[in-house]
XYZ file of C-alpha atoms in Angstrom:
307
model
C 25.619 7.615 -18.907
C 27.392 7.018 -15.570
C 24.353 8.417 -13.680
C 22.038 5.970 -15.487
C 24.337 3.066 -14.611
C 24.364 4.067 -10.935
C 20.578 4.472 -10.912
C 20.089 1.049 -12.472
C 22.486 -0.517 -9.966
C 20.495 0.986 -7.099
C 17.149 -0.177 -8.485
C 18.601 -3.593 -9.327
C 19.696 -3.996 -5.703
C 16.260 -3.032 -4.366
C 14.554 -5.313 -6.877
C 16.772 -8.273 -5.943
C 16.146 -7.756 -2.216
C 12.367 -7.577 -2.713
C 12.306 -10.688 -4.903
C 14.348 -12.539 -2.259
C 11.831 -11.525 0.444
C 8.839 -12.607 -1.654
C 10.455 -15.980 -2.339
C 11.246 -16.359 1.385
C 7.559 -15.882 2.192
C 6.576 -18.635 -0.225
C 9.347 -20.911 1.077
C 8.497 -20.480 4.768
C 4.724 -19.955 4.806
C 2.057 -22.458 3.837
C -0.781 -20.116 2.839
C 0.378 -16.567 2.036
C -1.400 -13.818 0.121
C -0.417 -10.422 -1.267
C -2.408 -7.297 -0.497
C -3.298 -5.408 -3.659
C -5.197 -2.130 -3.660
C -4.391 -0.818 -7.135
C -2.086 1.798 -5.613
C 1.413 2.428 -6.942
C 3.219 0.527 -4.168
C 1.091 -2.597 -4.538
C 1.484 -2.352 -8.318
C 5.291 -2.333 -7.967
C 5.133 -5.200 -5.455
C 2.877 -7.238 -7.754
C 5.285 -6.631 -10.653
C 8.168 -7.820 -8.456
C 6.201 -10.941 -7.509
C 5.643 -11.783 -11.161
C 9.370 -11.334 -11.786
C 10.123 -13.600 -8.804
C 8.188 -16.461 -10.410
C 8.939 -15.815 -14.079
C 10.724 -18.847 -15.515
C 11.683 -18.564 -19.167
C 8.796 -18.046 -21.549
C 6.299 -19.926 -19.417
C 3.156 -18.038 -18.316
C 3.543 -16.562 -14.833
C 1.382 -18.249 -12.211
C 1.752 -16.774 -8.735
C 1.719 -19.325 -5.881
C -0.609 -17.117 -3.856
C -3.731 -14.971 -4.404
C -4.014 -11.207 -4.117
C -6.278 -9.770 -1.424
C -8.033 -6.414 -1.528
C -9.843 -4.979 1.482
C -12.524 -2.867 -0.180
C -13.915 -0.033 1.936
C -16.651 0.659 -0.597
C -15.340 4.224 -0.766
C -12.601 3.754 -3.355
C -11.807 5.954 -6.319
C -13.431 4.251 -9.341
C -10.269 4.604 -11.450
C -8.403 2.431 -8.937
C -11.033 -0.323 -8.840
C -11.155 -0.354 -12.651
C -7.371 -0.730 -12.716
C -7.482 -3.569 -10.162
C -10.023 -5.461 -12.235
C -8.015 -4.944 -15.433
C -4.918 -6.446 -13.758
C -6.901 -9.533 -12.765
C -8.252 -9.877 -16.293
C -4.839 -9.469 -17.955
C -2.791 -11.686 -15.621
C -5.321 -14.284 -14.457
C -4.235 -13.873 -10.829
C -6.736 -15.034 -8.214
C -8.393 -12.070 -6.479
C -10.037 -12.268 -3.064
C -11.995 -9.226 -1.901
C -12.948 -8.498 1.690
C -15.726 -5.926 1.911
C -15.986 -3.494 4.828
C -19.678 -3.261 3.921
C -20.048 -6.950 4.859
C -18.466 -6.259 8.245
C -20.902 -3.386 8.764
C -23.826 -5.666 7.870
C -22.609 -8.313 10.338
C -22.206 -5.707 13.059
C -18.455 -6.220 13.559
C -17.904 -2.683 12.262
C -20.033 0.159 13.542
C -19.880 3.706 12.213
C -21.469 6.751 13.762
C -22.765 7.936 10.397
C -22.596 6.823 6.749
C -20.018 9.442 5.795
C -17.516 8.375 8.499
C -14.132 7.260 7.228
C -13.940 3.507 6.716
C -10.159 3.454 6.611
C -9.606 2.322 10.210
C -12.475 -0.169 9.843
C -10.370 -2.061 7.296
C -8.494 -3.672 10.199
C -11.588 -5.606 11.253
C -12.375 -6.769 7.714
C -8.726 -7.710 7.180
C -8.664 -9.874 10.321
C -11.921 -11.517 9.248
C -10.448 -12.299 5.812
C -7.327 -13.773 7.420
C -9.446 -16.006 9.651
C -11.809 -17.057 6.843
C -9.035 -18.025 4.411
C -6.534 -19.116 7.096
C -3.717 -16.972 5.711
C -0.493 -17.315 7.690
C 1.284 -14.410 5.973
C 0.248 -11.270 4.129
C 2.625 -9.258 1.964
C 1.985 -5.535 1.718
C 3.464 -2.479 0.078
C 4.262 -0.401 3.186
C 7.553 1.531 3.108
C 9.677 2.813 5.975
C 9.902 6.344 4.588
C 6.133 6.835 4.754
C 5.546 7.176 8.483
C 7.249 6.795 11.892
C 5.493 3.578 12.947
C 6.360 1.935 9.637
C 9.964 3.066 9.992
C 10.489 0.977 13.114
C 8.645 -2.149 11.970
C 10.558 -5.213 10.806
C 10.276 -6.617 7.260
C 8.754 -9.817 8.701
C 6.342 -8.370 11.269
C 4.845 -10.826 13.755
C 1.192 -10.439 14.723
C -0.401 -12.319 17.612
C -3.621 -14.344 17.539
C -5.609 -11.090 17.730
C -3.766 -9.617 14.731
C -2.022 -7.091 16.946
C 1.512 -5.739 16.592
C 3.759 -5.237 19.608
C 6.669 -2.950 18.650
C 8.591 -4.122 21.737
C 8.425 -7.801 20.754
C 9.877 -7.781 17.243
C 12.131 -10.514 15.949
C 15.768 -9.808 15.022
C 16.595 -9.795 11.298
C 20.370 -10.190 11.185
C 22.123 -10.799 7.849
C 18.763 -10.844 6.000
C 17.699 -13.992 7.845
C 13.962 -14.019 8.456
C 11.942 -16.098 10.907
C 8.359 -16.737 9.814
C 7.636 -19.454 12.392
C 4.241 -18.926 14.024
C 1.723 -20.856 16.101
C -1.788 -21.576 14.854
C -3.879 -18.421 14.730
C -0.885 -16.103 14.582
C 0.114 -14.215 11.459
C 3.039 -12.588 9.682
C 2.833 -9.279 7.835
C 5.695 -8.967 5.360
C 6.912 -5.808 3.613
C 9.022 -6.632 0.517
C 9.509 -2.965 -0.463
C 10.105 -1.649 3.059
C 13.533 -0.250 2.107
C 12.264 1.622 -0.961
C 11.485 5.339 -0.949
C 8.796 7.197 -2.856
C 11.497 8.361 -5.269
C 12.699 4.774 -5.774
C 9.138 3.705 -6.564
C 8.706 6.339 -9.254
C 12.131 5.677 -10.769
C 11.259 1.984 -10.951
C 7.845 2.731 -12.481
C 9.598 4.825 -15.134
C 12.250 2.173 -15.817
C 9.809 -0.746 -15.977
C 7.162 1.302 -17.845
C 4.416 0.256 -15.436
C 0.844 1.383 -16.022
C -0.931 3.158 -13.160
C -4.461 4.413 -12.485
C -4.935 7.744 -14.233
C -5.461 9.695 -10.993
C -1.727 9.409 -10.222
C -1.164 11.970 -12.981
C -2.382 15.533 -13.344
C -6.093 16.073 -13.899
C -8.777 18.621 -13.094
C -10.647 18.016 -9.822
C -12.997 20.006 -7.601
C -11.441 20.445 -4.165
C -11.815 22.456 -0.960
C -8.762 23.897 0.793
C -8.827 22.904 4.466
C -6.086 22.471 7.112
C -3.311 22.609 4.487
C -4.969 19.767 2.541
C -7.023 19.694 -0.663
C -10.231 17.842 0.171
C -11.834 16.297 -2.941
C -15.511 17.042 -3.448
C -17.278 13.695 -3.912
C -20.478 11.942 -2.856
C -18.546 10.560 0.125
C -16.900 13.905 0.967
C -19.411 16.605 -0.014
C -18.864 20.275 0.674
C -19.789 21.415 4.166
C -21.890 24.554 4.646
C -19.676 27.561 4.005
C -17.038 25.612 2.070
C -15.717 27.260 -1.089
C -14.583 24.830 -3.764
C -12.371 25.335 -6.793
C -11.261 23.218 -9.734
C -7.498 22.745 -9.747
C -4.788 20.745 -11.516
C -3.995 17.947 -9.070
C -2.679 14.402 -8.812
C -2.686 11.764 -6.081
C 0.605 10.793 -4.424
C -1.122 7.894 -2.684
C -4.590 6.400 -3.043
C -6.901 4.947 -0.438
C -10.336 5.487 1.037
C -11.928 8.588 -0.504
C -12.869 9.867 2.942
C -9.257 10.371 4.019
C -7.108 10.619 0.864
C -6.387 14.014 -0.673
C -4.659 15.063 -3.904
C -1.830 17.568 -4.215
C -1.356 20.441 -6.616
C 0.551 19.202 -9.650
C 0.900 19.455 -13.400
C 3.029 16.284 -13.610
C 1.711 14.191 -16.484
C 4.210 11.300 -16.514
C 6.671 9.473 -14.222
C 9.614 11.670 -15.245
C 7.711 14.817 -14.220
C 6.748 13.190 -10.917
C 10.359 12.151 -10.234
C 11.366 15.803 -10.604
C 8.626 16.875 -8.154
C 9.398 14.109 -5.657
C 13.118 14.917 -5.604
C 12.476 18.367 -4.125
C 9.429 17.764 -1.912
C 9.876 18.206 1.849
C 6.635 16.548 3.006
C 6.056 12.782 3.036
C 3.248 11.500 0.857
C 1.117 10.540 3.858
C 1.810 13.869 5.535
C 0.703 15.719 2.415
C -2.353 13.630 1.588
C -3.822 11.631 4.490
C -6.418 13.184 6.789
C -6.388 10.159 9.116
C -2.684 10.666 9.911
C -3.266 14.293 10.894
C -5.194 13.397 14.070
C -1.983 12.838 16.055
C 1.553 11.526 15.559
C 0.680 8.103 17.013
C -2.289 7.439 14.717
C -0.602 4.809 12.562
C 1.076 2.992 15.470
C -2.213 2.808 17.366
C -4.004 1.366 14.320
C -1.228 -1.181 13.775
C -1.533 -2.340 17.369
C -5.229 -2.905 16.678
C -4.558 -5.073 13.603
C -4.240 -2.511 10.790
C -1.752 -3.489 8.120
């Protein structure tokens, strides 16, 4: 019983901090939006946002839209989940398509099967300019990756959407400064202080629904460079590859071209909490091909405008 009380206290503290940050964004910014991909972190953040603006028995109406940057190479289960959330809650959804950026010529790929993950930065900046967003909330967490660990909760971006890690604003006593000039932008991370374990404990406590691929299922994969590459139309087998069908789940979801599952038989949040408690590899380290290029991959992309 005492352990459950301590766990609830911890999650209550994280929840209260995140709700405070979301409300600060709405209080200080004139035209914010919340990034929503249908992944577990954005699902938790969206749930927190609805709690932040839940008043009595009145229907929840968020004072901002949700924004999804669609690479066109998403797992169908995730897109189906995203659309079901919009249908159930009535939240306004804005979708920026990487395919549109390719058509316009602002994104150029060497070949059709190239990863579109990095190209999201261009489409994101175009969506910000088109809708004149002055702040975007996202579900990045400090425990995921080194560049994210050193970024502030309110992260200033210049008129080119770029992040300068040496020019971050102080955040003493949870006081945040969202003042910007025209054309500049804030990226805000309400769940920055959460860990992967916190996320799953909160999902279990709040009984949140997730896309089915977060739980164990059979999938054809190829073992390569310590990763399990899914066999799909976007990531077909290369000559000489040997595939196998394994019990897997996704720890994180993103562009098919760079997101891999992990071996797992975990069928519910409690099982996943048990797995997460003993894992020694971060979720991005275990699942993301784009972060395996070099240790500075994420920081370089952030400097170029990536979320």
